[in-house]
Short mmCIF file of C-alpha atoms in Angstrom, two decimals:
data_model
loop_
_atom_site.label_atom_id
_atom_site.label_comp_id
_atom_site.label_asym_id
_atom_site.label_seq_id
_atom_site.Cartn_x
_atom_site.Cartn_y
_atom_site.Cartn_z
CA UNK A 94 -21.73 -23.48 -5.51
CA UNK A 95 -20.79 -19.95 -4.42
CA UNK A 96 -17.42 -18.49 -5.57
CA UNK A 97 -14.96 -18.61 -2.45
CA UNK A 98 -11.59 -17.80 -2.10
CA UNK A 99 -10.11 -18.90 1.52
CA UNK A 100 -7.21 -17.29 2.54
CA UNK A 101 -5.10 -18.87 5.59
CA UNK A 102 -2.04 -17.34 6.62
CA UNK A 103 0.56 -19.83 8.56
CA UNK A 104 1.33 -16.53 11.04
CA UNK A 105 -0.66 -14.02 12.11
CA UNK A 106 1.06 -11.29 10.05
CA UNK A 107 0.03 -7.42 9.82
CA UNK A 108 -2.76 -7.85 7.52
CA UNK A 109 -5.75 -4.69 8.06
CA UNK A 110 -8.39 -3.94 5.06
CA UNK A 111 -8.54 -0.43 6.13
CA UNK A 112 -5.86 1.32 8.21
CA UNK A 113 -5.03 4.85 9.78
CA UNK A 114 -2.03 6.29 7.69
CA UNK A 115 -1.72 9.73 5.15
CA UNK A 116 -2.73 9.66 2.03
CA UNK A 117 -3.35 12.00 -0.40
CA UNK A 118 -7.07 11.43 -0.34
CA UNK A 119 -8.76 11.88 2.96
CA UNK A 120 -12.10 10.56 3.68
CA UNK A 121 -14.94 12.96 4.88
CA UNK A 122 -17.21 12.21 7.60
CA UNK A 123 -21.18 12.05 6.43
CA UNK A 124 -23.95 11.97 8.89
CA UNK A 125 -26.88 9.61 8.08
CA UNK A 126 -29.89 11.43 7.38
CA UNK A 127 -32.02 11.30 10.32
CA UNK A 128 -35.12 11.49 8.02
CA UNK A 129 -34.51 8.51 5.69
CA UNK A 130 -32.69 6.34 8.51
CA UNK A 131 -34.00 7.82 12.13
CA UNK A 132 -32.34 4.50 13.54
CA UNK A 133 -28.65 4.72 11.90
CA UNK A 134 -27.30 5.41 15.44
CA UNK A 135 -24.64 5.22 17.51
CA UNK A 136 -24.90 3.02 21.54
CA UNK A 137 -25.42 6.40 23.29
CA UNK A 138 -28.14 7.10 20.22
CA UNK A 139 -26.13 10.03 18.49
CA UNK A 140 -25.96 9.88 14.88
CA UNK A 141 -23.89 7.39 13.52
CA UNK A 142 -22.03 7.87 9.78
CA UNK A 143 -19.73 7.11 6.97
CA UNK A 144 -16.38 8.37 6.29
CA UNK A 145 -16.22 8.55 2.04
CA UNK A 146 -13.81 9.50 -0.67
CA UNK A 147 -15.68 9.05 -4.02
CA UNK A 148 -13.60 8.16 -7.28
CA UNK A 149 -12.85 11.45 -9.19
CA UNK A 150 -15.01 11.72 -12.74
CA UNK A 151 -12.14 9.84 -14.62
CA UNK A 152 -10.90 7.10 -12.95
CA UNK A 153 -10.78 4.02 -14.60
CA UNK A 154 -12.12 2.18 -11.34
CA UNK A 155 -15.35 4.34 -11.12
CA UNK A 156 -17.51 1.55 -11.50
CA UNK A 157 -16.19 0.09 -7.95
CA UNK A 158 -17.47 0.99 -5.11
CA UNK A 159 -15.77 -0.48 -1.58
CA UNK A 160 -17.56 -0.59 1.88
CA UNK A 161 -15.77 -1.78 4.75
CA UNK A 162 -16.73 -1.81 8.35
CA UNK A 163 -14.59 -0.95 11.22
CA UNK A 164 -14.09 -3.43 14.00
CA UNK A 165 -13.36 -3.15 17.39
CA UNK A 166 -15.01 -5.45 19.32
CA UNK A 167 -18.47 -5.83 21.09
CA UNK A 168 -20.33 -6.22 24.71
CA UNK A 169 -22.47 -8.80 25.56
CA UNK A 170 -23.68 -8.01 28.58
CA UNK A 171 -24.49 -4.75 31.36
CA UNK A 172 -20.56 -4.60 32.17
CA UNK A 173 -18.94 -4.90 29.16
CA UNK A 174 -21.38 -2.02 27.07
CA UNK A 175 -20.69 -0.18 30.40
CA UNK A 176 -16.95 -0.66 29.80
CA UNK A 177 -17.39 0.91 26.11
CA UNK A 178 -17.96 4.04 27.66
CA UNK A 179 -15.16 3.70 30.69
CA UNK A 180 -18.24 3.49 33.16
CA UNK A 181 -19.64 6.42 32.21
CA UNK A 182 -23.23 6.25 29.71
CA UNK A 183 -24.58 10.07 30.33
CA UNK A 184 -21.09 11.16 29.10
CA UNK A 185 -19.32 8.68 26.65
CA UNK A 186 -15.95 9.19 25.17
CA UNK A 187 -15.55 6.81 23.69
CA UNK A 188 -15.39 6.50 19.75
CA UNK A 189 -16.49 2.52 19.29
CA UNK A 190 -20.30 4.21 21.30
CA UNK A 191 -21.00 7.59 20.41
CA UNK A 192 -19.99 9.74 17.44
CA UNK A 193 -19.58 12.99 19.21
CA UNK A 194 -16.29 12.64 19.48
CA UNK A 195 -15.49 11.38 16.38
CA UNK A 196 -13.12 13.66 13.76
CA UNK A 197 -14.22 15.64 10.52
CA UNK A 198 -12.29 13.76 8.07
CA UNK A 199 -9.59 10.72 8.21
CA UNK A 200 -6.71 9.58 6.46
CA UNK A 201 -7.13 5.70 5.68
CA UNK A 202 -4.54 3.37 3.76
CA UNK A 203 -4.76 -0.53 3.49
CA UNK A 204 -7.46 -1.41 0.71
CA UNK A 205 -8.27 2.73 0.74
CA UNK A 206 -4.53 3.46 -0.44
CA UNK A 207 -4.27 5.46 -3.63
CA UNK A 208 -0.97 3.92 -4.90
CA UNK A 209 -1.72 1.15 -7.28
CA UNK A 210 1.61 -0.79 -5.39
CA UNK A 211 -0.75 -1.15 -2.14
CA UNK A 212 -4.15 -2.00 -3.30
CA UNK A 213 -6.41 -3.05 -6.16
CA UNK A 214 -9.27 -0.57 -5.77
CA UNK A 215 -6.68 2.27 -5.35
CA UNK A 216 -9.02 4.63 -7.29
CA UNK A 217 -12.83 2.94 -6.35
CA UNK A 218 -15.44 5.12 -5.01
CA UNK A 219 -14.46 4.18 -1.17
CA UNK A 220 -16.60 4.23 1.95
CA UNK A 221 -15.80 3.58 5.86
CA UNK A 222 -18.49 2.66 8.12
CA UNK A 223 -17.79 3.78 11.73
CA UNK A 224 -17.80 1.30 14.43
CA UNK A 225 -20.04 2.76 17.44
CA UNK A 226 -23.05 0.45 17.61
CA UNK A 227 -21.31 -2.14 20.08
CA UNK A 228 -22.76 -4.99 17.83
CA UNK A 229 -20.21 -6.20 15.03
CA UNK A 230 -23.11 -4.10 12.92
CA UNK A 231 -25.42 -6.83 13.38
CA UNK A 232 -28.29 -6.02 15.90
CA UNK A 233 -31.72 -4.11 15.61
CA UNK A 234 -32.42 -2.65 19.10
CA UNK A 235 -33.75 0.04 20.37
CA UNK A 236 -33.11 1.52 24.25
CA UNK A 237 -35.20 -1.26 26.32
CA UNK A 238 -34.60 -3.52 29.55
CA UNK A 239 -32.90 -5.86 27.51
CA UNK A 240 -30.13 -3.98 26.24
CA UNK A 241 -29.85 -1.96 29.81
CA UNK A 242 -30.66 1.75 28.04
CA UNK A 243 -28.47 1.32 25.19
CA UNK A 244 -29.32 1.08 20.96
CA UNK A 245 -28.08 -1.84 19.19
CA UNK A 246 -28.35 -0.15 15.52
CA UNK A 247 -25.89 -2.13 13.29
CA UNK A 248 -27.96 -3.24 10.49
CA UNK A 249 -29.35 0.16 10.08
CA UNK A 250 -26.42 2.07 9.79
CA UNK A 251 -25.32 -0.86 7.00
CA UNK A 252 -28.30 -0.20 5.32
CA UNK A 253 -27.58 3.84 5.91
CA UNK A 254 -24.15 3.47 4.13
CA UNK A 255 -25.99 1.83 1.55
CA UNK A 256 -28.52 4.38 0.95
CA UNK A 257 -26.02 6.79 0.77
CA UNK A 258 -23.93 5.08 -1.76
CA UNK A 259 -26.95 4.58 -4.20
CA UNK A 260 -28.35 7.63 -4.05
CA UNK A 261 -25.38 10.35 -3.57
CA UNK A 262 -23.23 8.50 -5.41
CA UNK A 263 -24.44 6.55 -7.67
CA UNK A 264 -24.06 2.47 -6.98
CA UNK A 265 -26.00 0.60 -9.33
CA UNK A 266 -27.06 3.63 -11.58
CA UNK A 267 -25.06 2.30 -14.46
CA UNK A 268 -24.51 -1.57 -15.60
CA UNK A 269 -21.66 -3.30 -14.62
CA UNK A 270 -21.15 -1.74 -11.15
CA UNK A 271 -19.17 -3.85 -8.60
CA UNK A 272 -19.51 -4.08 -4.88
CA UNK A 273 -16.42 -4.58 -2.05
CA UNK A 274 -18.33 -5.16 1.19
CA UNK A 275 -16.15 -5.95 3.37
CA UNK A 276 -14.59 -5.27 7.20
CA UNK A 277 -11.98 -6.17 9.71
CA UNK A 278 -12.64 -8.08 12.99
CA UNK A 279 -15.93 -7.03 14.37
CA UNK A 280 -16.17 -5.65 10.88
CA UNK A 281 -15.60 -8.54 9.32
CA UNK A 282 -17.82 -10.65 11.58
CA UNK A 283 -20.48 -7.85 10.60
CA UNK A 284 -19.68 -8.53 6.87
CA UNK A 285 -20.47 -11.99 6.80
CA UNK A 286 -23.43 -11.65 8.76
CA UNK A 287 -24.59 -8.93 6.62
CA UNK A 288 -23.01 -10.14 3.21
CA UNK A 289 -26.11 -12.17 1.78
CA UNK A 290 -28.49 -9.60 2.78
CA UNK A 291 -26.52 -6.82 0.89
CA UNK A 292 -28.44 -7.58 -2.45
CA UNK A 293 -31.76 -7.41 -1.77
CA UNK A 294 -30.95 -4.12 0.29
CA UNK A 295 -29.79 -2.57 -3.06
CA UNK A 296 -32.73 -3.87 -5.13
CA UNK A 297 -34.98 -2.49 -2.52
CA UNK A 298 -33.21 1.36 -3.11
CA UNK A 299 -33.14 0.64 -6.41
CA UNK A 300 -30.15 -0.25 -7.56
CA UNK A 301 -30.55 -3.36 -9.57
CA UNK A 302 -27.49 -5.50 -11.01
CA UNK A 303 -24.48 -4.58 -8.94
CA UNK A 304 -22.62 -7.23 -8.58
CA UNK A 305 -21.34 -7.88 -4.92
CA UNK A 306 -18.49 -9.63 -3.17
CA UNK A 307 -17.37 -10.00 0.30
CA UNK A 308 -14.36 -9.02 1.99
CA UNK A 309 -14.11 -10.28 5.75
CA UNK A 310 -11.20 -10.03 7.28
CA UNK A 311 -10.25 -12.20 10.61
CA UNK A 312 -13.92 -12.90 10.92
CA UNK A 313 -13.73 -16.64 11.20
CA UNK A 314 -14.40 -17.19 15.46
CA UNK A 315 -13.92 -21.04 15.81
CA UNK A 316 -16.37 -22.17 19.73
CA UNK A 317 -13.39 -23.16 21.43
CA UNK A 318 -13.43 -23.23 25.28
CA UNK A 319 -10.99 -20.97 27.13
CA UNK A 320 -8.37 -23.09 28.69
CA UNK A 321 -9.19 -23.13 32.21
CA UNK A 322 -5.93 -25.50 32.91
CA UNK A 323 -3.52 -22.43 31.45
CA UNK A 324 -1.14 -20.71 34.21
CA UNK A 325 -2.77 -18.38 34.97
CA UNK A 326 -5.94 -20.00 33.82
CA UNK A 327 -8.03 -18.08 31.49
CA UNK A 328 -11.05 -16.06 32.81
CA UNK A 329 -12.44 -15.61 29.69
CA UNK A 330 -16.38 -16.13 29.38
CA UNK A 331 -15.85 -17.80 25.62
CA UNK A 332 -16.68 -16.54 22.06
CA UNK A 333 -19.58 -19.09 22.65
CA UNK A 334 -21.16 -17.03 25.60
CA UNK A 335 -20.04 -13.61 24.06
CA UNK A 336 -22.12 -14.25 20.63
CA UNK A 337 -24.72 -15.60 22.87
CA UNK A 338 -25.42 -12.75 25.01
CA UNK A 339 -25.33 -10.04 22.08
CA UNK A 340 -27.54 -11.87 19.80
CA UNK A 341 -30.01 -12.06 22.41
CA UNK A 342 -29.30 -8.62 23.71
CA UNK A 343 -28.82 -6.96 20.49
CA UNK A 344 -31.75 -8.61 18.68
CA UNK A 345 -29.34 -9.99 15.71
CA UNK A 346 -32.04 -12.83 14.82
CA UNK A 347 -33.17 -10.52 11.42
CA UNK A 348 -29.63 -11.23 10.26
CA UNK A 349 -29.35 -14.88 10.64
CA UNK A 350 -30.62 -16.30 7.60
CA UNK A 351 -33.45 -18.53 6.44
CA UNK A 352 -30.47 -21.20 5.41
CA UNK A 353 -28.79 -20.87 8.97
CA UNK A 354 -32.04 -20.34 10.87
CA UNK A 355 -33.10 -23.71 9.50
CA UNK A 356 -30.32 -25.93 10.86
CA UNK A 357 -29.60 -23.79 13.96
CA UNK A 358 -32.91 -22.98 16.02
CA UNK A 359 -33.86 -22.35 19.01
CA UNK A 360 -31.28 -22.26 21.83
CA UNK A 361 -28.83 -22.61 19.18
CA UNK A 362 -30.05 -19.38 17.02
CA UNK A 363 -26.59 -17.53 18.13
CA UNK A 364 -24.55 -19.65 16.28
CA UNK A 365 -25.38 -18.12 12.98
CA UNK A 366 -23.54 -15.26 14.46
CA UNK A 367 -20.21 -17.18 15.12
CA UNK A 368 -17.82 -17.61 11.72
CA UNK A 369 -17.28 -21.33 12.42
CA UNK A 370 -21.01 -22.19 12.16
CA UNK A 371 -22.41 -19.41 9.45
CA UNK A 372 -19.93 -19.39 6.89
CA UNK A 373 -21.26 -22.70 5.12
CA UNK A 374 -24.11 -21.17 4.53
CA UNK A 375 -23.12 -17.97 3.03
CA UNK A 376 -24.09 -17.56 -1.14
CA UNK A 377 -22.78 -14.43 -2.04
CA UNK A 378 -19.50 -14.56 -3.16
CA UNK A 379 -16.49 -13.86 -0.91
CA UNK A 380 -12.75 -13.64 -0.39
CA UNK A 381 -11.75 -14.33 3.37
CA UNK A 382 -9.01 -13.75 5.28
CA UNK A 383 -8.72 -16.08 8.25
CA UNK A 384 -5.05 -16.69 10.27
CA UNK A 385 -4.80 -20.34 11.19
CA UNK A 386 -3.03 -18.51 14.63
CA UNK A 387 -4.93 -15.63 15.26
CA UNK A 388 -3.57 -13.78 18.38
CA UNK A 389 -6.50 -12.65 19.54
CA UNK A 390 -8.53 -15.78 19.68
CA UNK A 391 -5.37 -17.56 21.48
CA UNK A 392 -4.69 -14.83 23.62
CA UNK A 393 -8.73 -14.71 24.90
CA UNK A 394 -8.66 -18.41 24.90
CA UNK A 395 -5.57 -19.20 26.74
CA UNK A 396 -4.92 -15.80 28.96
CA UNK A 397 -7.72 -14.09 28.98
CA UNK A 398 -5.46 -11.12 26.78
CA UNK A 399 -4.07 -11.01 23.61
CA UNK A 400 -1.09 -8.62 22.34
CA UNK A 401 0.75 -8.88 18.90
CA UNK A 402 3.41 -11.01 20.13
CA UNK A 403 1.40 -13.89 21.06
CA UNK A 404 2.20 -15.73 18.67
CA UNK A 405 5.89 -16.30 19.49
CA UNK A 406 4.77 -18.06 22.53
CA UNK A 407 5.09 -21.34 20.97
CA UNK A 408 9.02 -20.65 20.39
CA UNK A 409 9.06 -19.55 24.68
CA UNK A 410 6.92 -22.44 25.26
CA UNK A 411 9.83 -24.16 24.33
CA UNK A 412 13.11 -22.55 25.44
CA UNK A 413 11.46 -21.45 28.96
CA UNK A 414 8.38 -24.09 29.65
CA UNK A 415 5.58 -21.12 29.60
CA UNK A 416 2.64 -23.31 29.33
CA UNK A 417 2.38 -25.27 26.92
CA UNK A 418 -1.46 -26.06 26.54
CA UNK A 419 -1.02 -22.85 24.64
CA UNK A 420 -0.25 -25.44 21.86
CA UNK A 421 -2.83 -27.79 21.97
CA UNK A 422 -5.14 -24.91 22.33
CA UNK A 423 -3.55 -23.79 19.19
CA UNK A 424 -3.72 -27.00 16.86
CA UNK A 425 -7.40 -27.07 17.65
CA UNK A 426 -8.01 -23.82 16.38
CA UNK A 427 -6.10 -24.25 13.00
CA UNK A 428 -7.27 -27.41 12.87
CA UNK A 429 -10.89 -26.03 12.58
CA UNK A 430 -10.28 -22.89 10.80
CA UNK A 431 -8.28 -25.24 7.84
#
């Protein structure tokens, strides 16, 4: 049996792998190669990259290496990618679709903090993975029909990263080498999707004998149906019909797994996309983190929204009889992430 290691908070507290703060070691923004990976792009098809902060030459972590994957979200559908780029596709601002806007360098803290006090791998060769392919780095897509005009790239800038990190920086060039792959939200749904493929990917460039463990944080999506019977009632399409239309759309079926792909076929193919129904079939070792009352997922489910402070609804549901199928809504999402 794979090693797991299931981490449920009671709250939703202020947990982020990777998050924007100074530090004394800023991360500098790589472009992927255009002539090893031509289709490591962004939605709008610019060139997507990696922010990285190698170890120095005498750390006594160099034989880590960390990759984690920014989140933010994903479209399904014509309006949503529209929305990615506030309505506008021949001129997108937006960060989470095209690089062109994106910044030189960053400062990141979380698991990329250099102070021992705040993380583990506080001197690892470290490596951030942009979030602009719309996709929860899952699909393989080019500009078609299908995905109205836009690229659907996440597996190949994964596979970009990790071409980068084997052969600019050495993963797997030495034994005993060690792997983080990991990511937050959309990241993290992107890491478990990814996570058993990661392997072979690094045998393929060459790098044989690293050994590799997953880090997804708040990945774990349970198919619960938004609470129509909620004042207001949620509008909210469903995580169901959201991982339906972007693994269709975004062509995420090369990512699903022979394991997965044989219990889930068919109509039912998306659900190796959704945390609820792929983790059990995930073999590469892995340490989740998974909130049994995740704001977001209560705040889509029950309000359409979500905000930070969700969860002290239960407390108001109480003192000032705001709906209360809030907490029913909520039991049967712990109940299924536990």
């Amino acid at each position: 049996m794979a090693e797991r290691m299931f981490v449920l908070l009671p709250v939703l507290a202020f947990i982020h792998g990777a998050c924007s703060q100074s530090t004394d070691q800023p991360f500098i923004l790589e472009s992927f190669d255009v002539s090893t990976d031509p289709h490591a792009v962004c939605m709008d098809g610019s060139r997507g990259g990696v922010y990285t902060a190698p170890a120095s030459s005498d750390s006594s972590q160099l034989k880590y290496y960390v990759l984690y994957l920014e989140g933010g979200g994903w479209c399904y559908d014509e309006k949503s990618c529209l929305a990615r780029c506030a309505g506008k596709p021949d001129n997108c601002q937006s960060p989470l679709a095209t690089s062109k806007v994106w910044e030189g360098k960053q400062d990141l803290g979380g698991i990329f903090s250099t102070h021992p006090d705040e993380s583990p791998l506080h001197s690892a060769n470290k490596f951030y993975l942009r979030y602009c392919t719309g996709d929860a780095h899952m699909g393989s897509a080019g500009p078609t029909n299908t995905t109205h005009g836009w690229h659907f790239r996440g597996q190949h800038t994964v596979e970009a990263s990790l071409r980068l990190m084997v052969t600019k920086y050495g993963l797997g060039s030495a034994p005993g080498h060690t792997l983080v792959f990991g990511g937050g939200s959309a990241g993290g749904r992107g890491a478990m999707v990814n996570l058993d493929f990661v392997p072979g990917i690094l045998d393929a460039l060459g790098a044989h004998g690293v050994r590799t463990m997953g880090f997804p944080d708040s990945p774990y999506w349970i198919d619960e149906s938004p609470d129509r019977g909620a004042t207001p009632p949620s509008t909210f399409v469903g995580f169901n019909v959201t991982t339906q239309g972007i693994f269709r759309m975004a062509n995420i079926t090369g990512r699903a797994s022979a394991a997965c792909s044989a219990v889930y076929r068919g109509d039912e193919a998306w659900k190796c996309a959704l945390g609820q129904y792929r983790f059990p079939f995930i073999s590469t070792p892995y340490l989740m983190v998974a909130s049994q009352n995740d704001a977001f997922q209560l705040g889509m489910t029950v309000w359409t929204t979500w905000t930070e402070s969700t969860v002290a609804i239960p407390v108001l549901c109480y003192s000032y009889n705001i709906t209360c199928n809030f907490l029913s809504t909520r039991e049967e999402i712990r109940h299924d992430v536990i």
